[in-house]
Tab-separated table of C-alpha atoms and ligand atoms in Angstrom:
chain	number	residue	atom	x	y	z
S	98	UNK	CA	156.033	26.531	-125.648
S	99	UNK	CA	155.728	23.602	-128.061
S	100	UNK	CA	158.888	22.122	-128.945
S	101	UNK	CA	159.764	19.372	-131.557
S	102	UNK	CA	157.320	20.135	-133.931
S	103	UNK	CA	158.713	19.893	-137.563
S	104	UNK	CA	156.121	22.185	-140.107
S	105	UNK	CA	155.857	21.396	-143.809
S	106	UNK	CA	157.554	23.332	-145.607
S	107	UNK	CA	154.940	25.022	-148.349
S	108	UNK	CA	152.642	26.385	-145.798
S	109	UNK	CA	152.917	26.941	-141.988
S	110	UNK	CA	150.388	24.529	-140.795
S	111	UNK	CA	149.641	21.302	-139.881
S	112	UNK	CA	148.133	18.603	-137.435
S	113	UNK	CA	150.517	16.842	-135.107
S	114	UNK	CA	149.655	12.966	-134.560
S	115	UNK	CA	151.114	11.629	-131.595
S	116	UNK	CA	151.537	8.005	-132.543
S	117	UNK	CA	152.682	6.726	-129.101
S	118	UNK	CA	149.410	8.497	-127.248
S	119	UNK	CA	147.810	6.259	-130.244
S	120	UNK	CA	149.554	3.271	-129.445
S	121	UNK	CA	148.885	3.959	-125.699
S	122	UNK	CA	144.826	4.344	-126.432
S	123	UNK	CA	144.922	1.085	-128.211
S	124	UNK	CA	147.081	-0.705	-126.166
S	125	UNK	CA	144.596	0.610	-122.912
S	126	UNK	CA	141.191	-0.411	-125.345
S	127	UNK	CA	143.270	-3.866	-126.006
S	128	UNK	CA	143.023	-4.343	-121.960
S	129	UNK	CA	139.237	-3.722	-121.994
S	130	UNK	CA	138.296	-6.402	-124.221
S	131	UNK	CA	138.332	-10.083	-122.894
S	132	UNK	CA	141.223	-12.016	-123.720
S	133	UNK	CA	139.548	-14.802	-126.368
S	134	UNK	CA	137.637	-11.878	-127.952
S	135	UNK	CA	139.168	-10.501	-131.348
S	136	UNK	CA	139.631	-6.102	-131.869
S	137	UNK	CA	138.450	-4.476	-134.742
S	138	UNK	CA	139.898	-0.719	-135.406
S	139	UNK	CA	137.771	1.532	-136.931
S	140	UNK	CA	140.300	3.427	-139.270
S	141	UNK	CA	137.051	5.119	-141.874
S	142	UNK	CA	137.413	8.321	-143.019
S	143	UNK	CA	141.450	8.477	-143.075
S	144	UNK	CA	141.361	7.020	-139.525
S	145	UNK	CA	138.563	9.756	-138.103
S	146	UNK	CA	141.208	12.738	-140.154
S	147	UNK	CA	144.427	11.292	-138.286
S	148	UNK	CA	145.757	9.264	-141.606
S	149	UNK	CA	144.592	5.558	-142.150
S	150	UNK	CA	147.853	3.744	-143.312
S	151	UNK	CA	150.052	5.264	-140.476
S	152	UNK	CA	147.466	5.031	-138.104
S	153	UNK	CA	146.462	0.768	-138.439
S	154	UNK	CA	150.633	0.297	-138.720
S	155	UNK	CA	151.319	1.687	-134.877
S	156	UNK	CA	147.597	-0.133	-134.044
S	157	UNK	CA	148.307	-3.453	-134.871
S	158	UNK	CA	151.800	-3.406	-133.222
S	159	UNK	CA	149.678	-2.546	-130.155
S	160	UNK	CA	146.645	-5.232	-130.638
S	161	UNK	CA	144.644	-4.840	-133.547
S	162	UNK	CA	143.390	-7.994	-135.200
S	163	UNK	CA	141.403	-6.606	-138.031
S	164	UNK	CA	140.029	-3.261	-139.072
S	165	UNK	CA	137.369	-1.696	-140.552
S	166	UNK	CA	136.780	1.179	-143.256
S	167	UNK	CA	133.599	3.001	-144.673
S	168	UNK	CA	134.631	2.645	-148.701
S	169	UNK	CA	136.133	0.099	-151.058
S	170	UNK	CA	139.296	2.760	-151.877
S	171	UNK	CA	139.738	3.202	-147.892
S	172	UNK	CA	140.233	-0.886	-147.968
S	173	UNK	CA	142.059	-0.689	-151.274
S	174	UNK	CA	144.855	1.769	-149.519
S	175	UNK	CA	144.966	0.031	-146.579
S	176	UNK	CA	146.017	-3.260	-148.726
S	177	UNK	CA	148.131	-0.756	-150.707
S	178	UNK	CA	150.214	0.098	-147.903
S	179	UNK	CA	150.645	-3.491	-146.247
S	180	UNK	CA	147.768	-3.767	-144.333
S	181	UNK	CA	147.028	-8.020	-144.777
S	182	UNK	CA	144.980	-8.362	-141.509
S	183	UNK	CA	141.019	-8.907	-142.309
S	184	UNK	CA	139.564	-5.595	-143.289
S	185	UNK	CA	135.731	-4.880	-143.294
S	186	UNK	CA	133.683	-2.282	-145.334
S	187	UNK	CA	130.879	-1.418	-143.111
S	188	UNK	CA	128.031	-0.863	-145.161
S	189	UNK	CA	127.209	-2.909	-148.312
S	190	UNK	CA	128.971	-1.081	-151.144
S	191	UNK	CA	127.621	-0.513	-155.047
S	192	UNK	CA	128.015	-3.808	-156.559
S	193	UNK	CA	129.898	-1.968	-159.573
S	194	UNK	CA	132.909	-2.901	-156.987
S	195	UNK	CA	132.780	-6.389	-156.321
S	196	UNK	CA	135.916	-7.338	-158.740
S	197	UNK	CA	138.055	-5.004	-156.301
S	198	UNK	CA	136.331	-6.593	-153.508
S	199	UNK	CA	137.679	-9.809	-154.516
S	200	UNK	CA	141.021	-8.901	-155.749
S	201	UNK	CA	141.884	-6.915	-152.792
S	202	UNK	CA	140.627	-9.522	-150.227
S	203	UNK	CA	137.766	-6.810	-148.496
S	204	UNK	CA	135.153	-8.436	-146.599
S	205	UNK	CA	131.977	-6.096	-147.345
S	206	UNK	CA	128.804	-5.979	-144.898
S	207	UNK	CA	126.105	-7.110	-146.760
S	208	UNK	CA	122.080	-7.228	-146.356
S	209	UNK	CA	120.991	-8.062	-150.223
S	210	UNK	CA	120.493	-11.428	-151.348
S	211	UNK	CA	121.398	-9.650	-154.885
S	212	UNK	CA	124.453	-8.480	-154.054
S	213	UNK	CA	125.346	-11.847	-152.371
S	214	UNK	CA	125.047	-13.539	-155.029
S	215	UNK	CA	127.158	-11.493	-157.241
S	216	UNK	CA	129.856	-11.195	-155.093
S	217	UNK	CA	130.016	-15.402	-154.614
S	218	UNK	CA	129.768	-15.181	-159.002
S	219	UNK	CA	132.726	-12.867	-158.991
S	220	UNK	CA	134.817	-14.825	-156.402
S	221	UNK	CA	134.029	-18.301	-157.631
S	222	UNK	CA	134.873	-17.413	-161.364
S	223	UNK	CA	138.499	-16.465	-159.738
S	224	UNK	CA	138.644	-19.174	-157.552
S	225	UNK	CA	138.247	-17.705	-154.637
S	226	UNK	CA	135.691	-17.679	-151.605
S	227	UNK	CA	134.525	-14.210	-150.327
S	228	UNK	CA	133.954	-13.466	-147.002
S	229	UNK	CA	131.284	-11.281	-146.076
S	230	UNK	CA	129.601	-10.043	-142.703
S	231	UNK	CA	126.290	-10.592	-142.571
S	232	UNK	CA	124.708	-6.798	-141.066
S	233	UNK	CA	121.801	-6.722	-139.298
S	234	UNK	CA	119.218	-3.480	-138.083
S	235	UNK	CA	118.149	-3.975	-135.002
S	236	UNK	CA	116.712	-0.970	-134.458
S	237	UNK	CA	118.933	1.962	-135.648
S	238	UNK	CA	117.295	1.898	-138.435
S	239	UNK	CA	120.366	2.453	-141.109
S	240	UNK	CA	121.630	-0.171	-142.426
S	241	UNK	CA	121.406	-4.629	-142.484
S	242	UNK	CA	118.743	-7.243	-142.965
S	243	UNK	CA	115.844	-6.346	-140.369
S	244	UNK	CA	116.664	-8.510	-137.161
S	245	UNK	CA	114.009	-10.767	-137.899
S	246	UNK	CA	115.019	-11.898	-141.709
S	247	UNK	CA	118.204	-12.945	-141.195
S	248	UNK	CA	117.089	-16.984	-141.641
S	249	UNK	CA	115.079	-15.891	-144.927
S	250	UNK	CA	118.335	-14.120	-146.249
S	251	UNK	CA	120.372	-17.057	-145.311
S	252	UNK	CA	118.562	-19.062	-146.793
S	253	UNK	CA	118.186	-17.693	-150.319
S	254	UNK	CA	121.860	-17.309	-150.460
S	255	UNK	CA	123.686	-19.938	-148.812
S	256	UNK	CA	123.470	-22.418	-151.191
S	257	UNK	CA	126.321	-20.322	-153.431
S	258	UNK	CA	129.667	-21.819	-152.427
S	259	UNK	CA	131.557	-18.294	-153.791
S	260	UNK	CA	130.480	-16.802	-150.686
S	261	UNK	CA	131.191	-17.755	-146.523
S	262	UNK	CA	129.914	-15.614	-143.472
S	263	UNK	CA	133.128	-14.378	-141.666
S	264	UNK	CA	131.018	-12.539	-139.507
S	265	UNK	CA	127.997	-11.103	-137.914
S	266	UNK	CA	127.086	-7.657	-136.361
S	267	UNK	CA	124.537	-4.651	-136.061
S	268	UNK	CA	125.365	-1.924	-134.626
S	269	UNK	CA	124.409	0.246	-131.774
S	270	UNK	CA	122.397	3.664	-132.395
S	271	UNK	CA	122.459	4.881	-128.380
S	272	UNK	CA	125.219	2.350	-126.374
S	273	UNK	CA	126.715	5.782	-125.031
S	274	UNK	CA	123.457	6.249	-123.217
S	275	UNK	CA	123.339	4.497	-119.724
S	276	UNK	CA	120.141	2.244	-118.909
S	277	UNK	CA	118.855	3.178	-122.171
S	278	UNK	CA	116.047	1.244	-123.659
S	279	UNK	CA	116.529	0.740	-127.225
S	280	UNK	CA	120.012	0.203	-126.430
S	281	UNK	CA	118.515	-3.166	-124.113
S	282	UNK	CA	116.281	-3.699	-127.212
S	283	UNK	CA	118.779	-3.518	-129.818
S	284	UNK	CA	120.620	-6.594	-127.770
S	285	UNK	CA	117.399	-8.334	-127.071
S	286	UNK	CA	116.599	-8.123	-131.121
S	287	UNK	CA	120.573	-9.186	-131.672
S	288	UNK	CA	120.803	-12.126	-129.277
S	289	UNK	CA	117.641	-13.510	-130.735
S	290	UNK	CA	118.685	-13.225	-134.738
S	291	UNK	CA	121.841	-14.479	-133.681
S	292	UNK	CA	120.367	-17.347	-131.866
S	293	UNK	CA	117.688	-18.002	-134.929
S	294	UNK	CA	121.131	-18.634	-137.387
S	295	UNK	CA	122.566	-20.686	-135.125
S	296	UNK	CA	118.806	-23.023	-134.256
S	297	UNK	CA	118.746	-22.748	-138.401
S	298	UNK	CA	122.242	-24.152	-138.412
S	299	UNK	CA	123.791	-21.356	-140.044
S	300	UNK	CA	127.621	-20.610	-139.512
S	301	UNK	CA	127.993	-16.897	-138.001
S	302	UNK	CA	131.378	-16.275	-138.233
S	303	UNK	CA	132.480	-13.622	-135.595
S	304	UNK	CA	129.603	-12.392	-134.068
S	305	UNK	CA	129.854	-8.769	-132.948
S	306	UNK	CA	128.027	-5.400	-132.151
S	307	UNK	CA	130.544	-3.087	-129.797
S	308	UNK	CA	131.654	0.395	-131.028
S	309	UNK	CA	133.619	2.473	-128.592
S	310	UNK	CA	130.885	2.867	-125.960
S	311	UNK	CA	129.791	-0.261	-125.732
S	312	UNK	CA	133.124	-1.687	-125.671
S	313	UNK	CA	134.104	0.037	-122.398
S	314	UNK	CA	130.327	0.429	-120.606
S	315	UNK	CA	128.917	-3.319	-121.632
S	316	UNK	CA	131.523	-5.914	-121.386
S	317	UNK	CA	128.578	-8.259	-121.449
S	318	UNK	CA	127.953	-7.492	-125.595
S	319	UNK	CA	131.562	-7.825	-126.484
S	320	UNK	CA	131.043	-11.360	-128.046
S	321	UNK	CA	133.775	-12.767	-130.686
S	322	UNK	CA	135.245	-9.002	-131.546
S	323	UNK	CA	134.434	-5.097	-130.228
S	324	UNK	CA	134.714	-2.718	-132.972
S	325	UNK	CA	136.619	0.397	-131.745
S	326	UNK	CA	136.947	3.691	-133.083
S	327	UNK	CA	136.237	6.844	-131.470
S	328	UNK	CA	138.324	6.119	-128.827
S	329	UNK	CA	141.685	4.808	-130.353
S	330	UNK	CA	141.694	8.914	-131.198
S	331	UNK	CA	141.894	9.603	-127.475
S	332	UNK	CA	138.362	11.179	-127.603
S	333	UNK	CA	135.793	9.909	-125.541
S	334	UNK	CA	132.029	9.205	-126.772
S	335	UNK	CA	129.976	10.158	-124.058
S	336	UNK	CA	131.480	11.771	-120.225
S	337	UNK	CA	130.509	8.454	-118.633
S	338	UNK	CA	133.710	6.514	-120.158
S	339	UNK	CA	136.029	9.046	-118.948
S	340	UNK	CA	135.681	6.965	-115.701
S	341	UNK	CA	135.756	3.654	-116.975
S	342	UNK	CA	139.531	4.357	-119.075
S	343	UNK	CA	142.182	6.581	-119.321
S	344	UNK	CA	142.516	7.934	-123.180
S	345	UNK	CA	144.828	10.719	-124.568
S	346	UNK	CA	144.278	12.555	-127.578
S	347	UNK	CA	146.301	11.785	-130.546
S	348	UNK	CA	145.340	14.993	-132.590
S	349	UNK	CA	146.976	18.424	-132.544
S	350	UNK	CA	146.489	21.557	-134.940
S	351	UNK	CA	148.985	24.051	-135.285
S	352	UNK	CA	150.318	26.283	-137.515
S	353	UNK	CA	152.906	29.852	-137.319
S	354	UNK	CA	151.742	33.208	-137.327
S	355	UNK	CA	152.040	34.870	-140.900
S	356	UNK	CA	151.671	38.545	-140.201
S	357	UNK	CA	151.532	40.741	-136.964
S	358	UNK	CA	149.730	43.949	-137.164
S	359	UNK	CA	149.307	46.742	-134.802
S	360	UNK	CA	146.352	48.151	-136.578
S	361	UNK	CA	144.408	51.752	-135.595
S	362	UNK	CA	141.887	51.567	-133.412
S	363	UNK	CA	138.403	51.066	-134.814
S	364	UNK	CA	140.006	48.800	-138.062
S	365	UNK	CA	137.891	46.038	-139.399
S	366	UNK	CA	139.886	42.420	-138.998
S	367	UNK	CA	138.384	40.179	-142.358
S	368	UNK	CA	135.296	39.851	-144.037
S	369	UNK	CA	132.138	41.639	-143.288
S	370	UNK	CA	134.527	43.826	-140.724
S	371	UNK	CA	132.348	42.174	-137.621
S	372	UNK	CA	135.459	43.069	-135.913
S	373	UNK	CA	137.168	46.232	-134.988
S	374	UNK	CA	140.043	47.105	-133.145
S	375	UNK	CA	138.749	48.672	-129.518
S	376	UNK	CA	142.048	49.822	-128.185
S	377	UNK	CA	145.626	50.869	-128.795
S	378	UNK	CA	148.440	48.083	-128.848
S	379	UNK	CA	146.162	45.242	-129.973
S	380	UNK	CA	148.764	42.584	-132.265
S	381	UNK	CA	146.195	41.344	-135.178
S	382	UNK	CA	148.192	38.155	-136.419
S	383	UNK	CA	146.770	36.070	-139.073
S	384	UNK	CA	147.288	32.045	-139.119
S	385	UNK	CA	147.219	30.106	-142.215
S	386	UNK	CA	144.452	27.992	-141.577
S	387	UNK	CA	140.685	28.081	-142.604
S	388	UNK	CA	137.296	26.744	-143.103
S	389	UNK	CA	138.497	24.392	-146.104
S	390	UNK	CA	141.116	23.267	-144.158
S	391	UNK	CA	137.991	22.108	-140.949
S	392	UNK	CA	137.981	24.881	-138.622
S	393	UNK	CA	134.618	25.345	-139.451
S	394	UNK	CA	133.300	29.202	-140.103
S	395	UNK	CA	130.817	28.539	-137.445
S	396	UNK	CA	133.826	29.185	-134.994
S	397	UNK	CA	134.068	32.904	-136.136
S	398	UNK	CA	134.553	34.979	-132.472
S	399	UNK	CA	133.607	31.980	-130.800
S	400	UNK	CA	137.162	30.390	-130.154
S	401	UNK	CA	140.626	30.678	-128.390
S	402	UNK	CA	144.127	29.723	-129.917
S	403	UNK	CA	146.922	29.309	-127.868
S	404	UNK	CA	150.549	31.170	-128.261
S	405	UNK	CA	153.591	30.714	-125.700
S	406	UNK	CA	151.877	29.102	-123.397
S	407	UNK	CA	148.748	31.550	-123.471
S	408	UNK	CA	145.021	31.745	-124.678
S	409	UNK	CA	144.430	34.524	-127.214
S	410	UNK	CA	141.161	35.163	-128.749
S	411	UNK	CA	140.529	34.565	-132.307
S	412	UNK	CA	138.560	37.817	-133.893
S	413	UNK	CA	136.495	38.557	-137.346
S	414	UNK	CA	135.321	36.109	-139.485
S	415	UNK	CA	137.294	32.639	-140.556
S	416	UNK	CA	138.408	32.775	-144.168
S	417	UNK	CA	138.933	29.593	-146.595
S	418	UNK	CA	142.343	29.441	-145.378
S	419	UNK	CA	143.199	31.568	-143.075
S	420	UNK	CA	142.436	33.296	-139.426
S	421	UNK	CA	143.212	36.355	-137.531
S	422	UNK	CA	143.342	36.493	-133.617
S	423	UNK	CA	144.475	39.190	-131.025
S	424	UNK	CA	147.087	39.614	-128.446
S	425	UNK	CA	146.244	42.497	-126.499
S	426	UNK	CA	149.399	44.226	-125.237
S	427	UNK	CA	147.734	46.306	-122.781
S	428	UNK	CA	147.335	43.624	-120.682
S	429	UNK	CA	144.227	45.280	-119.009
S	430	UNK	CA	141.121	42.611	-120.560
S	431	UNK	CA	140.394	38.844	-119.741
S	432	UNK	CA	142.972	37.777	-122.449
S	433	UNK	CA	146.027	38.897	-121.645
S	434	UNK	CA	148.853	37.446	-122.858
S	435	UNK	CA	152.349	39.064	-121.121
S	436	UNK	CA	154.093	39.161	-123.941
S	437	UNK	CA	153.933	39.996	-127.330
S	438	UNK	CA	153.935	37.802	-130.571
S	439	UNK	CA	156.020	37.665	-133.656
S	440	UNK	CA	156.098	36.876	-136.851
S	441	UNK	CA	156.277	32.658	-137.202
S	442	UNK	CA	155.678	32.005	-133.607
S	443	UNK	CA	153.667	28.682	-132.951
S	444	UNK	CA	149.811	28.736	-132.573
S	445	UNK	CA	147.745	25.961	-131.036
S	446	UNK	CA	144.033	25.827	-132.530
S	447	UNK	CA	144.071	21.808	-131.353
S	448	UNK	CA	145.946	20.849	-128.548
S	449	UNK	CA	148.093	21.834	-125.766
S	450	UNK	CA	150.164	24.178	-125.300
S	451	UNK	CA	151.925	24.896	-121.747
S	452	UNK	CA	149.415	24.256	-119.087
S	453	UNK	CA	146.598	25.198	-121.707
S	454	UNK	CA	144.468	23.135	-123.349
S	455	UNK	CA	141.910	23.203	-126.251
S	456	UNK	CA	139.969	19.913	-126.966
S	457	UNK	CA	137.902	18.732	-129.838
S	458	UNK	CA	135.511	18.548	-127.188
S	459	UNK	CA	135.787	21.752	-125.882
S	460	UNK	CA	135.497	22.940	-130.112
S	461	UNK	CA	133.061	20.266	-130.424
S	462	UNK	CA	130.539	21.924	-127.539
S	463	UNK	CA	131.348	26.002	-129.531
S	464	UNK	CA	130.513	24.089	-133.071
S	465	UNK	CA	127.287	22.697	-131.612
S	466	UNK	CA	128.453	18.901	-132.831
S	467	UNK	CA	130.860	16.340	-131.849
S	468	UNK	CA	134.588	15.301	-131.133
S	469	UNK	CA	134.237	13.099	-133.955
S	470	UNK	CA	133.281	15.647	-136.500
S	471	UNK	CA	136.366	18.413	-135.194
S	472	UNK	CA	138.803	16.103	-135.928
S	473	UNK	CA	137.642	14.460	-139.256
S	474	UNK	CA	137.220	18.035	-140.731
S	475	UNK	CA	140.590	18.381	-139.784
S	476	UNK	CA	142.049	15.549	-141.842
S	477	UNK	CA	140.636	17.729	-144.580
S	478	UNK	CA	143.622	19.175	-146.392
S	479	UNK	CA	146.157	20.316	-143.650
S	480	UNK	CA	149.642	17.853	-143.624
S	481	UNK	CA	149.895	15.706	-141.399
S	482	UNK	CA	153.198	15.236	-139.477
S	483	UNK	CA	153.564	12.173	-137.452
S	484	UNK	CA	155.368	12.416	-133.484
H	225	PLP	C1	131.938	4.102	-136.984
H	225	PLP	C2	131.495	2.774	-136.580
H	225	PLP	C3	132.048	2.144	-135.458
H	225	PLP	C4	132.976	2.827	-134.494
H	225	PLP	O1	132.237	3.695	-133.687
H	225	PLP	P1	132.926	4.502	-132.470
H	225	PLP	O2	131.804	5.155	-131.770
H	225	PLP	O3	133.832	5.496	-133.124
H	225	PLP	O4	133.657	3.513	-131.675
H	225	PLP	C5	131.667	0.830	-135.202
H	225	PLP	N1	130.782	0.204	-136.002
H	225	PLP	C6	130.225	0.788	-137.074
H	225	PLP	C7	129.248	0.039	-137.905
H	225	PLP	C8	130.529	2.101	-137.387
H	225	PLP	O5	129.957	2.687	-138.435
């Protein structure tokens, strides 16, 4: 049974954040970092779906020194809510938002001598100095200078005294990937730019280039600052970390059952009737929770939900904002729960429930994607309650 959970009131679902696994993950990522060097939480994307502002608060009581967000308006509601620690954007944004980037204090990635220079205009006519970090592709091929222009690029924009280097990163396209070769590349290509700046006398700022893998399989690349994210969640990026550290995951989904039904045998369940009832005393109970809200469509017949401490299987096809799944009272087929439902008992899509567990990985694997995806579609609309 799940106990202490507190719905919203307008609509009977919701994702559970467990703030103290949260503060446990962070605190346990803290440890893996050497002492001197700084940590960076990745909070993008509403904190990967689990809610930015609430998420940094309980991270930097348990060892966050700066984080970093995907937009200007993710930085801008950070700030909003308190947040003063550094805060990166980490990809250059449209220049169209350098005045916020200055008022607001946001240090943006950058990798255009264009943009630079605009952003030192902007900060000097206020009387400020903005920091940037200076990004760098060394091989993944997304964003940054290319690792071997980083002088050049210094060099046509140093000389603007609106403007100081705070940092400098690139970031990893396979760290996840034991022994791998571009990984080695990617640090060859990074030690080198990094040690061109400094032959060139350029100041680096804090030089970094960890995400979540690399953070726990490479001590040897943590440098100044790792930049975690994944794993703050309590999901892990690859199955060789879950050796290396313990994480739990912060993210449940759960919601009440609407309506039980006892329909006739041979009755379509939702759209396209894919489903029909095969047998007498089959419960059809819907769940208020769709596609729109990130349990993606794709999951139609192809997932479990849990109910009293029991895995039921979820049947016919997932609606915008809604689900059905079946409770078979005959107790004669693989899914058996003992007893029956009713009407607003608690149903775990995400989570655990009893000894029973559903993980985004576990969805992640069904979906044909990753943990990271499950649980950023699930930030979509559904209210989040906090534990
Ligand atoms: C998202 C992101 C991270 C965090 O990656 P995880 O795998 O979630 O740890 C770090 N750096 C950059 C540039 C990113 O875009």
């Amino acid at each position: 049974m799940v106990r202490g959970a507190m719905p919203p009131e307008d609509r009977w679902a919701w994702v559970e954040i467990d703030l103290d696994a949260l503060r446990q993950n962070t605190a346990a990522l803290r440890r893996s970092i050497a002492r001197d060097a700084r940590m960076m939480c990745v909070v993008k994307a509403d904190a990967y779906g689990h809610g930015a502002v609430e998420c940094a608060k309980t991270m930097r009581r348990a060892g966050a020194d700066q984080f970093a967000v995907a937009t200007v308006t993710e930085g801008i509601e950070l700030r909003e809510a308190g947040i003063g620690e550094p805060i990166l954007i980490l990809s250059e944004p449209p220049r169209e938002t350098i005045p916020r980037i200055v008022q607001y204090d946001l240090m943006p990635a950058l990798y255009e001598s264009d943009f630079a220079l605009e952003l030192g205009e902007c900060a000097a006519a206020a009387n400020k100095v903005a920091g940037y970090h200076l990004a760098i592709d060394t091989g993944m091929t997304r964003i940054g200078v290319n690792w071997r222009d980083v002088v050049e690029l210094r060099h046509a924009i140093d000389f603007h005294r609106g403007i100081e280097c705070a940092g400098t990163f690139t970031h990893f396209a396979t760290a996840d990937v034991p022994g791998d070769w571009d990984y080695q590349m990617q640090v060859r290509r990074f030690n080198q730019a990094v040690g061109a700046l400094e032959d060139a006398g350029f100041e680096t700022g804090l030089v970094h280039c960890a995400n979540t893998p690399a953070t726990i399989l490479h001590p040897e690349v943590h440098w100044d600052m790792c930049r975690v994210g994944v794993g703050l969640y309590g999901l892990h990026p690859t199955v060789v970390t879950r050796r290396e550290v313990h994480l739990k995951p912060v993210m449940s989904v759960r919601g009440r059952i609407t309506r039980v039904e006892r329909p006739e045998v041979g009755t379509g369940v939702s759209y396209g009737a894919t489903y029909r009832v095969p047998t007498p005393n089959i419960q059809i109970c819907t769940v208020p929770i769709g596609y729109a809200d990130g349990l993606s469509r794709t999951l139609s017949g192809n997932m479990d939900v849990l109910v009293n401490g029991e895995r039921c299987r979820q049947v016919g096809r997932i609606c915008m904002d809604q689900f059905m799944f079946e409770v078979n009272v005959n107790n004669i087929r693989a899914y058996r729960p003992t007893r029956a439902v009713e009407y607003g008992d608690i149903v775990t899509v995400l989570g655990t429930d009893g000894n029973e567990m559903i993980s985004a990985d576990d969805m992640a694997t069904r979906r044909d994607t990753i943990n990271y995806e499950v649980v950023c579609d699930f930030g979509l609309r559904l209210q989040k309650v906090y534990v």
